[in-house]
Coordinates of C-alpha atoms and ligand atoms in Angstrom, one line a residue:
X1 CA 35.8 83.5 28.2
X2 CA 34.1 81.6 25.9
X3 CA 37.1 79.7 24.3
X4 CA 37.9 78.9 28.0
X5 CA 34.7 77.6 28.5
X6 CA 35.3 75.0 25.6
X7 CA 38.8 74.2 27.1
X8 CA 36.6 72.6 30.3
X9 CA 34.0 71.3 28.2
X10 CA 36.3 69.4 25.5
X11 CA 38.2 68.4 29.5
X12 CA 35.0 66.6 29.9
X13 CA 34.7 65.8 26.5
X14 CA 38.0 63.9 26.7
X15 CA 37.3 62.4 30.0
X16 CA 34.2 60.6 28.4
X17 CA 36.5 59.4 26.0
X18 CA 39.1 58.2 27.9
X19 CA 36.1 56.3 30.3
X20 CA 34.7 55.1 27.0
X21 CA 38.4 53.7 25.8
X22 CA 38.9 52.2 28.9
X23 CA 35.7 49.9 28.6
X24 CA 37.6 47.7 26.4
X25 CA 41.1 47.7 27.8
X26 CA 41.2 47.1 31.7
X27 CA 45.0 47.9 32.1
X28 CA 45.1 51.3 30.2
X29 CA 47.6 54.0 30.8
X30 CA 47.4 55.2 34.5
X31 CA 44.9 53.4 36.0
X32 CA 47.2 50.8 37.0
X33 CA 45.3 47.8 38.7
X34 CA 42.1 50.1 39.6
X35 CA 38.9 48.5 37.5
X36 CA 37.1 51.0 35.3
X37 CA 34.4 50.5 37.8
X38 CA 36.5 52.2 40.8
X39 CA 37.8 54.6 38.1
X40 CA 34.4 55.6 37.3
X41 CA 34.0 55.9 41.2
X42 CA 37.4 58.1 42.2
X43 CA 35.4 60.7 40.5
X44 CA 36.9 64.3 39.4
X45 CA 38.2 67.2 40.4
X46 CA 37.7 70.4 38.9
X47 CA 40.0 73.2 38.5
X48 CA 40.3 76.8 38.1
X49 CA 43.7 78.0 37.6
X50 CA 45.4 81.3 36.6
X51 CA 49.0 79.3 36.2
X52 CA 49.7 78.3 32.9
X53 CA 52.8 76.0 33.2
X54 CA 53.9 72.6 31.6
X55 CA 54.7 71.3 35.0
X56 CA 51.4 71.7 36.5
X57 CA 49.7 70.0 33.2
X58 CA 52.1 67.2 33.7
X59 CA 51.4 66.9 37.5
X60 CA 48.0 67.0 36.9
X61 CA 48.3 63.7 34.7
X62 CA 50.3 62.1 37.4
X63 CA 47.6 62.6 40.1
X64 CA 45.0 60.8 37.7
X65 CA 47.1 58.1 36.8
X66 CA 48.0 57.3 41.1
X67 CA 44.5 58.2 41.8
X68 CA 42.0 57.4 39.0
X69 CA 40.5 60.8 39.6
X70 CA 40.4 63.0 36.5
X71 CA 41.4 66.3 36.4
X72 CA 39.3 69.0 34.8
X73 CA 41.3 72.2 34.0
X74 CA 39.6 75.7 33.3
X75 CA 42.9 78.1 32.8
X76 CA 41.9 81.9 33.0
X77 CA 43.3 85.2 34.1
X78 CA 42.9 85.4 37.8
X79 CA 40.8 88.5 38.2
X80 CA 37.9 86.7 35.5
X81 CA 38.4 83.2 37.3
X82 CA 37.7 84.9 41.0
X83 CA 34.8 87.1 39.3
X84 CA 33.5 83.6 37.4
X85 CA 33.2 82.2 41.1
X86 CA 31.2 84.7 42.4
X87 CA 29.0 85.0 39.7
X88 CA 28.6 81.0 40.0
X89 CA 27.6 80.9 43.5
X90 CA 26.8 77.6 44.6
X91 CA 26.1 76.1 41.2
X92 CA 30.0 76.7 40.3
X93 CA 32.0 73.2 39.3
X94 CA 35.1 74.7 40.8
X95 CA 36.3 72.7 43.3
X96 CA 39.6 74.5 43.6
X97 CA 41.2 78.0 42.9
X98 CA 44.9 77.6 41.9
X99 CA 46.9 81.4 41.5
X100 CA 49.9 83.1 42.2
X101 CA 50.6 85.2 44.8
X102 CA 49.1 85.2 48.5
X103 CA 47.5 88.5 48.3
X104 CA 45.5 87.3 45.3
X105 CA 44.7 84.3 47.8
X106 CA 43.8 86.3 50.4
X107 CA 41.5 88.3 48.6
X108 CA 39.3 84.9 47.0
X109 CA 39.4 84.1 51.2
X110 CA 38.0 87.5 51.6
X111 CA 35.2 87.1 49.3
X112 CA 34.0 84.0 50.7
X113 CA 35.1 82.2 47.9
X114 CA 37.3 79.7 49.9
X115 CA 36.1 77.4 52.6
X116 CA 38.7 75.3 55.6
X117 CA 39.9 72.3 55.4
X118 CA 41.4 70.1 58.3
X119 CA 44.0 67.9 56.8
X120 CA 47.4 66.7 58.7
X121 CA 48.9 66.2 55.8
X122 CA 48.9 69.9 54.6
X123 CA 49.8 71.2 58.2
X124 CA 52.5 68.6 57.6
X125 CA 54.0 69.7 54.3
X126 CA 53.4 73.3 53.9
X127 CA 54.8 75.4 57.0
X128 CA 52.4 77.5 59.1
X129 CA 53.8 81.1 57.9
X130 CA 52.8 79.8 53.9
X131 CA 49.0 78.9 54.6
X132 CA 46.1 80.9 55.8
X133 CA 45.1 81.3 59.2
X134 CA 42.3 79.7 58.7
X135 CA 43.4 77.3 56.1
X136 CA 41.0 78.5 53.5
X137 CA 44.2 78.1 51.3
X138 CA 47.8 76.6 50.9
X139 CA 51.4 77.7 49.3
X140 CA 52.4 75.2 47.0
X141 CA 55.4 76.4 45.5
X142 CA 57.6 79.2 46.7
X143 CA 59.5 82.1 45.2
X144 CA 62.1 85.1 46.0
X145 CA 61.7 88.9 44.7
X146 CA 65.5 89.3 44.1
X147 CA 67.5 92.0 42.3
X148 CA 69.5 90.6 39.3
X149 CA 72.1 93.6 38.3
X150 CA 74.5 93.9 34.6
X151 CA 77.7 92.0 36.0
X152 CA 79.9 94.2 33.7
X153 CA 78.4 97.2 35.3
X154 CA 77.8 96.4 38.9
X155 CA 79.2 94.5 41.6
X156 CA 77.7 92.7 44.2
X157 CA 79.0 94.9 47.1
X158 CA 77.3 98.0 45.8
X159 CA 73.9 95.9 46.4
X160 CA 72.5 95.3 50.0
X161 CA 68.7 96.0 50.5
X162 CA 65.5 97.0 48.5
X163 CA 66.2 100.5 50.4
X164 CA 69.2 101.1 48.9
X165 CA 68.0 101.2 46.0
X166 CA 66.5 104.1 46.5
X167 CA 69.5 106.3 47.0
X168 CA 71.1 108.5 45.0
X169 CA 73.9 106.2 42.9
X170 CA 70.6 104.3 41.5
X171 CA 69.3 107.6 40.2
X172 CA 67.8 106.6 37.1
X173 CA 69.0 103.1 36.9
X174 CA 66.5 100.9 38.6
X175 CA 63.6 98.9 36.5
X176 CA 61.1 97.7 38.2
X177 CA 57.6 96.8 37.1
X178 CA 54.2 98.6 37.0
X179 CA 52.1 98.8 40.5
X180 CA 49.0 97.2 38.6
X181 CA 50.8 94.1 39.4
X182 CA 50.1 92.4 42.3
X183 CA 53.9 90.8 43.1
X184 CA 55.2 94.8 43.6
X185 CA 51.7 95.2 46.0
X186 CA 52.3 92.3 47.9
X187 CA 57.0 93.3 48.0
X188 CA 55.0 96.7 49.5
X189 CA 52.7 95.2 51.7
X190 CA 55.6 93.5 53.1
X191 CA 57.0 96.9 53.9
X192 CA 54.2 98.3 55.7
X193 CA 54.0 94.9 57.5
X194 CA 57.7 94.9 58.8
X195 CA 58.4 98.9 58.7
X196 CA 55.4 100.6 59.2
X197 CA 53.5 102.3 56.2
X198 CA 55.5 105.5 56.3
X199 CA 58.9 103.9 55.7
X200 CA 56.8 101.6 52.9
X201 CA 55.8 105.2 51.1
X202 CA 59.0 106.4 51.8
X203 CA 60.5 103.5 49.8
X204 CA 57.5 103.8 46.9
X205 CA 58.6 107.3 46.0
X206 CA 62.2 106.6 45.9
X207 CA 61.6 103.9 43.8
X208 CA 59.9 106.0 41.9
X209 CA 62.1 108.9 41.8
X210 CA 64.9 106.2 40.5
X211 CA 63.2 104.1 37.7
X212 CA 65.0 104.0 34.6
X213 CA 61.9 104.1 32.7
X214 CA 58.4 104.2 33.2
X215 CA 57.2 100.8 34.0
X216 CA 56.6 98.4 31.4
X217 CA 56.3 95.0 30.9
X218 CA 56.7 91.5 32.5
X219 CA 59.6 90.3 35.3
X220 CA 61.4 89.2 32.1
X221 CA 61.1 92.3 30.7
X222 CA 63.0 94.4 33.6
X223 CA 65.9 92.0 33.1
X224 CA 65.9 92.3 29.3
X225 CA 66.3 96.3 30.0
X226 CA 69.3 96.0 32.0
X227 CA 71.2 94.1 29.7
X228 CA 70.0 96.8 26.8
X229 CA 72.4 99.3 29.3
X230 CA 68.4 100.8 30.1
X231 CA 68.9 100.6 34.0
X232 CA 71.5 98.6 36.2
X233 CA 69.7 96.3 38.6
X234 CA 66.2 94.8 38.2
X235 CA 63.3 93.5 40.8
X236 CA 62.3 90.1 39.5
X237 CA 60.7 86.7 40.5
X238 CA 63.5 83.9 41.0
X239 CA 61.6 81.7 38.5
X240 CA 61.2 84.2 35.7
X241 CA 65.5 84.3 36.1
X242 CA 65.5 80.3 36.2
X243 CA 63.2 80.5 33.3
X244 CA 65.2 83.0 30.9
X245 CA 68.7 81.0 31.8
X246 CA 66.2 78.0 30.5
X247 CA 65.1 79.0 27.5
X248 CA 64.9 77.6 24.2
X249 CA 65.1 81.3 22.8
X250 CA 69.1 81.7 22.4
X251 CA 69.0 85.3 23.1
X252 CA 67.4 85.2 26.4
X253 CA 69.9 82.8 27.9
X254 CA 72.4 85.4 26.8
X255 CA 70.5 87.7 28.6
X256 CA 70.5 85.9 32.0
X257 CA 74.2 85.2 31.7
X258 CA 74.9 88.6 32.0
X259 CA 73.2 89.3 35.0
X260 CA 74.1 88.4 38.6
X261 CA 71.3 87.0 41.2
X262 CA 71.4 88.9 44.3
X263 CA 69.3 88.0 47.5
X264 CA 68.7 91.6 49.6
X265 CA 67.7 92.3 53.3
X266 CA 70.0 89.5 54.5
X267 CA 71.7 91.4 57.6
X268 CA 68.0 93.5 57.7
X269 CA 64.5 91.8 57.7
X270 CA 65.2 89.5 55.0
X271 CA 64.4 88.9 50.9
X272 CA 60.8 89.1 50.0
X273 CA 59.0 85.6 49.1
X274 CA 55.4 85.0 48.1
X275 CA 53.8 81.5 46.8
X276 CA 51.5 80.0 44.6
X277 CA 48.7 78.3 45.8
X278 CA 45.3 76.7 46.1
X279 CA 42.3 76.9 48.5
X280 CA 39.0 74.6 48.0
X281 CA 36.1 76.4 47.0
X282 CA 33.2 77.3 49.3
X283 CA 31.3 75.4 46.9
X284 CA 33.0 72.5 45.9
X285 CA 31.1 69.2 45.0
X286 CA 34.4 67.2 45.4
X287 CA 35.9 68.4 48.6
X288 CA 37.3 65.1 49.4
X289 CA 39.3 64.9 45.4
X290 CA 40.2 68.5 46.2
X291 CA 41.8 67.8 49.6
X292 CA 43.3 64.8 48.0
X293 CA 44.6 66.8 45.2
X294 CA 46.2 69.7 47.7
X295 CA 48.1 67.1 49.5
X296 CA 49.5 65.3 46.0
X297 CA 50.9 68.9 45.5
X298 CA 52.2 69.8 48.6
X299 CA 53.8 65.7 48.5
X300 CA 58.0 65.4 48.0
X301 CA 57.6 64.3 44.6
X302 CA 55.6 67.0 43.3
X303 CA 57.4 69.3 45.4
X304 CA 60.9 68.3 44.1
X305 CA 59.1 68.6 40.1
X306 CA 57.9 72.2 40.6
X307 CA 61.2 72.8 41.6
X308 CA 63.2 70.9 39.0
X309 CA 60.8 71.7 36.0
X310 CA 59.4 75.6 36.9
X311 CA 62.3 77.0 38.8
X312 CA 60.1 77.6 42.4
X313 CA 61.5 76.4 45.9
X314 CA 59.6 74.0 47.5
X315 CA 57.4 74.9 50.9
X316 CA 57.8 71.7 51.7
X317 CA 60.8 71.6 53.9
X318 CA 61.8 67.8 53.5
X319 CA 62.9 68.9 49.7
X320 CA 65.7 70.4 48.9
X321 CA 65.3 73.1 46.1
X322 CA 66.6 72.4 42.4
X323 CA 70.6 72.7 41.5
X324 CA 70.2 75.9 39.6
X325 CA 68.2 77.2 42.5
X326 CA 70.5 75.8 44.9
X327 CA 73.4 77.1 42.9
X328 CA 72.2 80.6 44.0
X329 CA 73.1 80.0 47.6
X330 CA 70.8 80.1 50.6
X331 CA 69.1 82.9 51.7
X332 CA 67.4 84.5 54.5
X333 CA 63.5 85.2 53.8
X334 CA 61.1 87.9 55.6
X335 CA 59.8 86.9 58.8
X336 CA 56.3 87.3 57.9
X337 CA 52.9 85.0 57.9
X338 CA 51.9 85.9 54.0
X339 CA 48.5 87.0 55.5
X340 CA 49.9 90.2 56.0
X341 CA 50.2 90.8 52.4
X342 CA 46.5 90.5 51.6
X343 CA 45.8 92.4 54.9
X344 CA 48.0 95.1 53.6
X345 CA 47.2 95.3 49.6
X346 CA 44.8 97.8 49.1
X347 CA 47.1 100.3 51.5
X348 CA 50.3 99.2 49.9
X349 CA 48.0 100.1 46.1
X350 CA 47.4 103.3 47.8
X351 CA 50.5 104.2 49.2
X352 CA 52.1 103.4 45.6
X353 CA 49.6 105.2 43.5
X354 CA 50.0 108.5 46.0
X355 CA 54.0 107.5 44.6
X356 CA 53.1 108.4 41.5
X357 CA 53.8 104.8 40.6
X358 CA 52.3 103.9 37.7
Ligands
FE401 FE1 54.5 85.0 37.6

């Protein structure tokens, strides 16, 4: 906490720096024709995020330079950065909360830690079914729970839906994360939102009954035990795949290589898909930046670079997604308003810890 702290501080830190370099030199870096004066007057925003990518640093940096308005960044695990916002109360700096997953969202909504914003623009760019009701918050960046399966092992036909899984052929073969995550809460909530709750337990304890191991580890690390010959076929964000065929480390592009990309539900109720996103504090001192900054996001441009640079599809439906996400083929996505999967978390917890899920 405290060395987070010091990240925002030194942000402000180097803010005064940058004003106080610009005094002398009216066409610095990013400010284009804006004065220092009007730089000075575009203001800040501040931000508390639980993403941690090079993409959103570098998006970030592009809104300032087209804007003049500085970014301030406080990174954090989500569960402290929510719990920092309530213990701030009014006096918090946060003008936005940034994190993955709309359950998370819909929880920081719950809290009354999120207030509505009226802004064409966002209805515009981010389709009804990926923002709140209310629009106390907005998806930004989109992604698929797909299995990935060993391709020397398994072929696609033997895949179809997240309920086949459960059957007896995957009997010890399936690797799958730990329920404490929120991405396997929100896959259930989607369950009990399109099934009903008993087909969702139903489908928790055959999970269960099938897992390879006891869970363990990230997304990454469910892929990374199916090439070991641990399980067969994986749950895993589409990103976290796109990342690992990326990587600089040489062994784990070996490991995505070996694996095949397989979208499930498509003759049933569809693949599972969650965002990231944002929602302006109830609080914030900068609401105007912070709406500014929501539709810069949700923009073509910094929709195409999430997914060019971080692997995610777009929610904006003017861009097309990346290559290597294109690559993949289309696919069809649950028919579901993401609300449902912060209405449903704390059943779909329930439901999986009754699993014996751990
Ligand atoms: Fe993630």
């Amino acid at each position: 906490m405290a060395n987070k702290k010091f990240g925002f501080l030194s942000g402000l830190l180097s803010m005064s720096l940058l004003l106080a370099a610009c005094g002398n030199n009216n066409e610095s870096a990013g400010t284009g024709t804006a004065s220092d004066e009007e730089t000075k007057d575009a203001g800040v925003v501040n931000l508390y995020t639980s993403r941690h990518y090079e993409t959103d640093d570098a998006l970030f940096d592009q809104f300032t330079e087209e804007t003049g308005i500085e970014v301030n960044v406080v990174k954090g695990e989500e569960d402290e950065l929510m719990e920092r916002l309530t213990r701030e109360g009014e006096a918090t700096e946060a003008d936005l909360f940034y994190t993955a997953d709309a359950g998370r969202l819909h929880w920081a909504k719950e809290k009354g830690l999120l207030q509505s914003v009226e802004s064409d623009t966002l209805n515009a760019n981010v389709p009804e079914n990926y923002r709140d009701v209310d629009n106390q918050w907005f998806g930004l960046t989109k992604r698929a729970r797909i299995i990935v399966y060993a391709k020397d092992r398994v072929q696609p036909e033997d895949l179809s839906t997240y309920e086949a899984l459960t059957e007896e052929q995957w009997n010890k073969k399936v690797l799958i994360r730990s329920s404490d995550n929120v991405y396997n809460q929100s896959l259930v909530a989607s369950f009990i939102s399109l099934n009903g709750a008993d087909a969702a337990k139903e489908w928790a304890q055959g999970i269960v009954n099938n897992m390879a191991r006891d869970p363990e580890g990230g997304d990454r690390d469910q892929a990374k035990a199916v090439v070991a010959g641990i399980g067969d076929a994986a749950v895993m964000n589409t990103y976290y795949f796109g990342q690992l065929l990326n990587s600089e480390d040489a062994e784990e592009v070996k490991v995505a290589e070996q694996l095949g990309v397989f979208f499930p539900n498509q003759e049933t109720t569809g693949t599972h898909v969650n965002v990231s996103g944002a929602g302006v504090t109830k609080h914030a001192k900068n609401k105007e930046n912070a709406i500014k900054f929501l539709e810069f996001l949700s923009s073509e441009d910094a929709q195409g670079q999430f997914s060019e640079a971080n692997f995610e599809y777009p929610v904006n439906p003017n861009v097309e997604p990346a290559e290597l996400l294109a690559s993949w083929g289309e696919f069809k996505a649950q028919d579901l308003n993401l609300s449902e999967l912060g209405k449903y978390n704390a059943d779909a917890l329930k439901l999986m810890n009754e699993a014996g899920w751990k």
